[in-house]
Short mmCIF file of C-alpha atoms and ligand atoms in Angstrom, two decimals:
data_model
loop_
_atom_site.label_atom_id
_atom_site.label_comp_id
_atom_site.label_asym_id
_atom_site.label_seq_id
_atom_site.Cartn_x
_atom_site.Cartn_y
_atom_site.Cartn_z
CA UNK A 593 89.25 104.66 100.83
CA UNK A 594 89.03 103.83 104.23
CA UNK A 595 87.19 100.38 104.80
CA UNK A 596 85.65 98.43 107.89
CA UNK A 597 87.34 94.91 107.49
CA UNK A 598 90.30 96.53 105.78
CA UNK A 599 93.66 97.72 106.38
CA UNK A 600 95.36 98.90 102.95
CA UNK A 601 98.57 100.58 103.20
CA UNK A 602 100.65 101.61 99.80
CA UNK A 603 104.38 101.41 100.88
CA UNK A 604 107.52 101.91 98.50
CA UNK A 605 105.22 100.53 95.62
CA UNK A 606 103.67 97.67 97.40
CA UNK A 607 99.86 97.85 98.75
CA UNK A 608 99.63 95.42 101.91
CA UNK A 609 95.57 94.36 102.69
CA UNK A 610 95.49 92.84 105.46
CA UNK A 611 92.13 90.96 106.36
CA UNK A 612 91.03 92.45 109.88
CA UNK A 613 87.85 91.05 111.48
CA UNK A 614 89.75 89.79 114.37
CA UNK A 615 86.60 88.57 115.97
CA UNK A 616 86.05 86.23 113.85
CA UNK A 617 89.37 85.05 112.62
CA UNK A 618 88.68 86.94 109.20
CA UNK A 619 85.81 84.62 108.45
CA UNK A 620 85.13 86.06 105.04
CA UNK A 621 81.16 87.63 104.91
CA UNK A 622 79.69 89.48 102.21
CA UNK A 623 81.22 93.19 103.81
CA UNK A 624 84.69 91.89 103.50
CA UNK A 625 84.40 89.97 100.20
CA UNK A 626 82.96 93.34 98.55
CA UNK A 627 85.64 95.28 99.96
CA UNK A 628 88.38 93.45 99.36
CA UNK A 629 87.65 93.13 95.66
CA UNK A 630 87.66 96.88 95.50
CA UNK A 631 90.76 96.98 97.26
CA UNK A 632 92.65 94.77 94.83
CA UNK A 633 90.66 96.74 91.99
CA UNK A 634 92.29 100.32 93.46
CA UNK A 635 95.78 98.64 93.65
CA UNK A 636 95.85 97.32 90.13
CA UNK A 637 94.55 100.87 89.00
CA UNK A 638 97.12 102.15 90.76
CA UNK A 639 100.32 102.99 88.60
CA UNK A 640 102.32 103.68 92.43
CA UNK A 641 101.72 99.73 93.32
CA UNK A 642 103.90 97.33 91.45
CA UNK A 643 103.21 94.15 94.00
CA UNK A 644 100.63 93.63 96.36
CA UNK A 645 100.91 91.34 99.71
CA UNK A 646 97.68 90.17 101.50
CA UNK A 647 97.62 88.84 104.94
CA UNK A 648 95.50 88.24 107.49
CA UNK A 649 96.94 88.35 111.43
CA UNK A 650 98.95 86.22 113.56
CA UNK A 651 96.25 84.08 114.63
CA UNK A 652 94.38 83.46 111.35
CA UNK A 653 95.15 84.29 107.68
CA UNK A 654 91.01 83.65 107.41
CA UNK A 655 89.24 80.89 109.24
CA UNK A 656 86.85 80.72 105.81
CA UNK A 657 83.93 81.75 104.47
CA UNK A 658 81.71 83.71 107.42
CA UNK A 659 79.59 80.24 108.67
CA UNK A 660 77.13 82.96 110.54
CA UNK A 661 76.14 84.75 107.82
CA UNK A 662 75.84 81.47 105.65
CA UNK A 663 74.02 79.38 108.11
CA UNK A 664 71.16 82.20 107.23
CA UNK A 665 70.79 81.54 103.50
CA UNK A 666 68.82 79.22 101.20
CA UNK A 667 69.34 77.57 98.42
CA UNK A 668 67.90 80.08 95.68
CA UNK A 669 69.94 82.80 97.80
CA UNK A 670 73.15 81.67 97.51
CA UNK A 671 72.52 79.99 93.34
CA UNK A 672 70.71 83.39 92.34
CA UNK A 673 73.19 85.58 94.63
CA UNK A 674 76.23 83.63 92.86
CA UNK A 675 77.67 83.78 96.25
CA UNK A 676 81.55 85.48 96.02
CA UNK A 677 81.58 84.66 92.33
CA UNK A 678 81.71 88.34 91.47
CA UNK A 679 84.15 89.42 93.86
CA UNK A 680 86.30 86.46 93.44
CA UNK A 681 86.39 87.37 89.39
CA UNK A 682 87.45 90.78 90.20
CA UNK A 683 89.98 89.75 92.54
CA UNK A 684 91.57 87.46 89.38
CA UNK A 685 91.25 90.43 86.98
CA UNK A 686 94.21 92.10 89.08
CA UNK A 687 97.08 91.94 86.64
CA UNK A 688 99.56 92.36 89.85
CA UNK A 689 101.20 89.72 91.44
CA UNK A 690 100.06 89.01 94.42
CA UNK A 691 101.38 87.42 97.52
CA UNK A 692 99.50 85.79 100.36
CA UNK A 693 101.46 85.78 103.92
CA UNK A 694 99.86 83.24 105.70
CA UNK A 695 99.73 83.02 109.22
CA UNK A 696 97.88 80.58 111.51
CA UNK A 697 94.67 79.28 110.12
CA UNK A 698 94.07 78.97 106.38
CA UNK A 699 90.73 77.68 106.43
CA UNK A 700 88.18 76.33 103.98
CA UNK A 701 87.56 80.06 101.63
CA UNK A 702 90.32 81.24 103.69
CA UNK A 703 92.59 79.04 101.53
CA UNK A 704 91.44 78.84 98.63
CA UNK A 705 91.78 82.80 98.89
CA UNK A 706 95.37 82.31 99.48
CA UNK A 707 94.86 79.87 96.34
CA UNK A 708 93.84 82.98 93.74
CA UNK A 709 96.99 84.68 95.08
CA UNK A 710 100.34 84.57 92.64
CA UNK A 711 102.37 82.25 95.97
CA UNK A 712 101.88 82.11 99.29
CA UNK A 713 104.60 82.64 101.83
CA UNK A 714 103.81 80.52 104.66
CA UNK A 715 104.82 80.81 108.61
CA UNK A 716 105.82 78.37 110.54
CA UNK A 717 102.12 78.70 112.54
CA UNK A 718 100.36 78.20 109.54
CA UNK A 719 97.99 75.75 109.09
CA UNK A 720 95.65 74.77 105.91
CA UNK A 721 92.31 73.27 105.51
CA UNK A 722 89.56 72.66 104.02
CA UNK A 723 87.16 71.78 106.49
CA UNK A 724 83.69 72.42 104.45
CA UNK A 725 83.02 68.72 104.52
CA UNK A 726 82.15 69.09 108.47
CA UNK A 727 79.41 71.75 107.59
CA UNK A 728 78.30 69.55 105.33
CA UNK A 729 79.04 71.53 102.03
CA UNK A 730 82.26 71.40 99.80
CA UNK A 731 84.52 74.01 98.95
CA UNK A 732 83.07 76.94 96.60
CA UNK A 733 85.81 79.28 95.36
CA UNK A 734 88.40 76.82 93.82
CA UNK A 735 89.40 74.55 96.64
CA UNK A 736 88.49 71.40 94.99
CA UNK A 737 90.45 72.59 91.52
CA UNK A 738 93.00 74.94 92.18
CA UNK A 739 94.78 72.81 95.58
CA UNK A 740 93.88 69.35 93.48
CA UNK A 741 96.07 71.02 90.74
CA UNK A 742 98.26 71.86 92.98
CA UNK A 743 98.74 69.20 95.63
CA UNK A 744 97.89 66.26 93.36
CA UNK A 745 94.79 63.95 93.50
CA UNK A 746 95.53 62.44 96.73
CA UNK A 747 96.27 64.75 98.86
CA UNK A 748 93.47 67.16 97.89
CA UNK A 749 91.02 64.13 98.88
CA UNK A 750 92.41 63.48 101.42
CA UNK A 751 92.31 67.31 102.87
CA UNK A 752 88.28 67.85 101.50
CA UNK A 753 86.98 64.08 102.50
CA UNK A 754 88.84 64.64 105.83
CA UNK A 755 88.46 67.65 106.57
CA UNK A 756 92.23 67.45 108.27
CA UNK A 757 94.87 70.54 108.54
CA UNK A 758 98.12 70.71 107.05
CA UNK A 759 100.96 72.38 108.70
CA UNK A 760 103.06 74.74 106.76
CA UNK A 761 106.11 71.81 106.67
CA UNK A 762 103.20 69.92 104.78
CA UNK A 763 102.29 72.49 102.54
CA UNK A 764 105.90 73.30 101.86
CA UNK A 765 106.61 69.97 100.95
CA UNK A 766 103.13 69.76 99.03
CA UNK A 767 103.73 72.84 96.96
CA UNK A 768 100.86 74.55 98.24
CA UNK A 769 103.13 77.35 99.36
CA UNK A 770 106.31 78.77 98.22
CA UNK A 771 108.32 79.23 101.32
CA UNK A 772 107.94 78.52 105.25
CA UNK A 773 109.58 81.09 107.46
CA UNK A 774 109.34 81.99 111.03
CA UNK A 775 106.09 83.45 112.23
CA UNK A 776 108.45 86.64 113.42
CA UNK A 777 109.69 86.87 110.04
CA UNK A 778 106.65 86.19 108.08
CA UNK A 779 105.86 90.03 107.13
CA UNK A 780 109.90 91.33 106.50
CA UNK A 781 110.00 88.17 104.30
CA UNK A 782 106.67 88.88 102.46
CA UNK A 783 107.58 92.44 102.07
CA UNK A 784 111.69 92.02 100.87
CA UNK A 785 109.69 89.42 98.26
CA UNK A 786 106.99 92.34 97.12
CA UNK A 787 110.42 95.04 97.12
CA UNK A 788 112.05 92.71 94.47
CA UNK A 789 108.94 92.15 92.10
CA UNK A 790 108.74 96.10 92.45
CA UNK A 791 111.99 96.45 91.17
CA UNK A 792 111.44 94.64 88.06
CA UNK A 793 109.79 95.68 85.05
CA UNK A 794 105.50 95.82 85.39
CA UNK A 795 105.18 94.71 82.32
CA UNK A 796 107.32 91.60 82.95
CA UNK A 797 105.61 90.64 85.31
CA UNK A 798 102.31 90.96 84.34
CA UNK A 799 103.58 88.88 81.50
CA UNK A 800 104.92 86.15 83.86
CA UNK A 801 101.55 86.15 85.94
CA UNK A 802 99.11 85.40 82.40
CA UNK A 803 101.65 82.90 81.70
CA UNK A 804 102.46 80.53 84.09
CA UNK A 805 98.14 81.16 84.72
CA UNK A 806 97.40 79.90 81.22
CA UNK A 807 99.77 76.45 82.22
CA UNK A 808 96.43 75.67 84.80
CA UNK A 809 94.15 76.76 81.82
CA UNK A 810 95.03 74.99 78.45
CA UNK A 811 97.02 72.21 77.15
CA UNK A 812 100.79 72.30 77.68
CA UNK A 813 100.99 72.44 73.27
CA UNK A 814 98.70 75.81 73.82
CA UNK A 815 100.72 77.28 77.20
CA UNK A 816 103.65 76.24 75.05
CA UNK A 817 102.62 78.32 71.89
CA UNK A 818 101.55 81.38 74.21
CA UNK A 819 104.64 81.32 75.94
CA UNK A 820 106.64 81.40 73.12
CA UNK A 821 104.63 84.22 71.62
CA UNK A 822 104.62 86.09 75.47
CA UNK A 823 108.88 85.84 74.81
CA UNK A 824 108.67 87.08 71.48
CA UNK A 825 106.35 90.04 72.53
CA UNK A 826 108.55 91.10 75.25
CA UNK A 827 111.43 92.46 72.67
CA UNK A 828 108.85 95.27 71.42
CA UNK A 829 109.63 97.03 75.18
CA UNK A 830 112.24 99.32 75.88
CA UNK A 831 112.80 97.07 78.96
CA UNK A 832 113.70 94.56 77.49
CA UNK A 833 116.50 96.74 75.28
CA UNK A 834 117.36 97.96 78.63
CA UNK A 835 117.55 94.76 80.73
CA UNK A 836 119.65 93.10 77.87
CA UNK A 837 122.14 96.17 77.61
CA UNK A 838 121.86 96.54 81.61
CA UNK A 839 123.62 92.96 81.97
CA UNK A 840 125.80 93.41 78.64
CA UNK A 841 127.40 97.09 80.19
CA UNK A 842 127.52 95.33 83.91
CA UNK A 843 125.01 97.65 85.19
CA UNK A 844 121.65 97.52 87.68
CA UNK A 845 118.96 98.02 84.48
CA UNK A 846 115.97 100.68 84.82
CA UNK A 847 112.98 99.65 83.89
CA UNK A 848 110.64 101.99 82.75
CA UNK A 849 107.62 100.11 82.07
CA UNK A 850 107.91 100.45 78.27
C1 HXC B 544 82.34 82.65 111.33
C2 HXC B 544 84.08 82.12 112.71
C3 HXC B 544 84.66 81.29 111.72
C4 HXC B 544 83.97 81.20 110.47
C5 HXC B 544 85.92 81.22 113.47
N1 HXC B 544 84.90 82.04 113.77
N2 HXC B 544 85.78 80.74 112.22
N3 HXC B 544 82.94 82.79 112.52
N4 HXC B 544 82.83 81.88 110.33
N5 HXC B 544 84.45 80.47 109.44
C6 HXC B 544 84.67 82.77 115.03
C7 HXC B 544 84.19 81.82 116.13
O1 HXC B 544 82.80 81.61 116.04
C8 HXC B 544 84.58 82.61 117.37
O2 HXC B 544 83.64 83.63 117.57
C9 HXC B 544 85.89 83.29 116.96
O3 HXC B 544 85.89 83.29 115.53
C10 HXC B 544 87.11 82.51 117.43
O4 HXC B 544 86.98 81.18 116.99
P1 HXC B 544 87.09 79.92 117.97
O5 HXC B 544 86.42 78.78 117.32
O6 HXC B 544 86.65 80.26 119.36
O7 HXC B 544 88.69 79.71 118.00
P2 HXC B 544 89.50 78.36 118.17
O8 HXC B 544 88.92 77.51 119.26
O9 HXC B 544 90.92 78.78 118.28
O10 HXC B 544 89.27 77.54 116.81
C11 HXC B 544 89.76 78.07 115.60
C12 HXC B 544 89.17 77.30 114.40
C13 HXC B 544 87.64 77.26 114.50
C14 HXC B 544 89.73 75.86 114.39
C15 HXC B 544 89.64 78.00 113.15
O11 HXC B 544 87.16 78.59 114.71
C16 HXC B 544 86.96 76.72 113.27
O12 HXC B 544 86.90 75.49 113.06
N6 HXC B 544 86.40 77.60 112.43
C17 HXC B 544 85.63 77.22 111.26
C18 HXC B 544 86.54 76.78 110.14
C19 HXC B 544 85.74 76.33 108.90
O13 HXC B 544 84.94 75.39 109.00
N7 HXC B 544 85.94 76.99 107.78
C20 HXC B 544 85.26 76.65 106.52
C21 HXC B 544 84.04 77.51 106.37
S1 HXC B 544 83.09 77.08 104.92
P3 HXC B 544 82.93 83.87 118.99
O14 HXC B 544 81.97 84.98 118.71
O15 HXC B 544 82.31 82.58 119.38
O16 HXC B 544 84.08 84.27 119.89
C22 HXC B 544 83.87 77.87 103.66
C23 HXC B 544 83.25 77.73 102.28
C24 HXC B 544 83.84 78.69 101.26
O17 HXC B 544 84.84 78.51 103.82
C25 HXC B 544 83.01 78.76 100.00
C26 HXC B 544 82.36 80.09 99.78
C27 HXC B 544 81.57 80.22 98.50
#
């Protein structure tokens, strides 16, 4: 499907969206919200796509939630309208990984995007925020419980009462992100990352992404118990006969997603 804030291309099992409203640093409206839902909808339909990276462009990953199109709505809009709740849930039905490669500014809904995204591979450019405070509003997708979660109690104040950016050494050193690389590098990196979850088994990983999920979710006794019960599960799969014998006969294993 071809899409107007959208670039989607499926490459040796990995779908790359990349946000692309350069004019206004990927400012995430209501256009691009809708769309990018169904593109992470298509790619988890899609038995070709094992991983999917999403990026945004040198300059910006996304500079947060479109301020234009907000400035414009009420009160009763934006309660009734649920703003970005429904596309938001679709985009954490995907049973994919995902990666974000983040470039530039990470902004406000921008990051807390990257947030809902499995890790985020960071460039050396990058720089996070969340800057609602100055528009006199607070975060709305996760920003106040997924970084705080993430980052720790102090920090995340310090970022929302602020309104300050953090550079990607920050972030590195914060846990917000997984790995800083050069800017030059930031896609190759992203994409050698994507090539190696696609080589695994899908069914692994999907298994890996509901469970280290449920350790934000539920008590560590519960994320314990489904853990344990995720590890047992896994021996009804031919991959995991095959991974086990792969390693025992000194041989790459091939998954078949069974
Ligand atoms: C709409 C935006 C935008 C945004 C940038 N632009 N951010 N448009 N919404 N969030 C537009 C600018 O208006 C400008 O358009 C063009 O992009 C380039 O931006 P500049 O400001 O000229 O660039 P620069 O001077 O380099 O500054 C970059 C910036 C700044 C520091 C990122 O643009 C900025 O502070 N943006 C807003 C960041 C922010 O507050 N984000 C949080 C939003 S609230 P023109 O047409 O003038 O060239 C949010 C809530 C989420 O995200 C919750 C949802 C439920």
């Amino acid at each position: 499907m071809a899409y107007k804030t959208l670039i989607v291309e499926i490459e040796d099992h990995v779908a790359l969206i990349r946000l692309n409203r350069p004019d206004a640093l990927n400012a995430l409206n209501a256009e691009l919200m809708a769309e990018l839902a169904d593109a992470v909808a298509q790619a988890n339909a899609n038995d070709k796509v094992r991983c999917i990276v999403l990026t945004g462009s040198e300059k910006a990953f996304a500079a947060g939630a479109d301020i234009r199109e907000m400035s414009q709505k009420s009160f009763v809009d934006v309660f009734a309208g649920d703003l970005f709740t429904p596309e938001t849930e679709r985009f954490l039905a995907c049973r994919k990984p995902i990666i974000a490669a983040v470039s530039g500014y990470c902004l406000g809904g921008g990051c807390e995007l990257a947030l809902m995204c499995d890790f985020i591979i960071a460039a050396d450019t990058a720089k996070f925020g969340q800057p609602e405070i100055n528009l006199g509003v607070v975060a709305g997708i996760g920003g106040t419980q997924r970084l705080t979660r993430i980052i720790g109690k102090s920090k995340a104040m310090d970022m929302h009462l602020t309104g300050r950016f953090m550079d990607a050494e920050e972030a590195e050193r914060s846990g917000l992100v997984s790995r800083v690389v050069p800017a030059k590098k930031l896609m190759e990196e992203a994409m050698a990352a994507a090539q190696k979850i696609a080589e695994k088994s899908a069914l692994t990983a999907m298994a890996v992404k509901e469970c280290v999920n449920r350790s934000y979710e539920t008590t560590l006794r519960e994320g314990l118990l489904f853990e344990r019960r995720m590890f047992h599960m896994m021996f009804a799969t031919e991959d995991q006969t095959e991974g086990m014998q792969a390693f025992v006969e000194k041989r790459e294993p091939q998954f078949r997603d069974k």
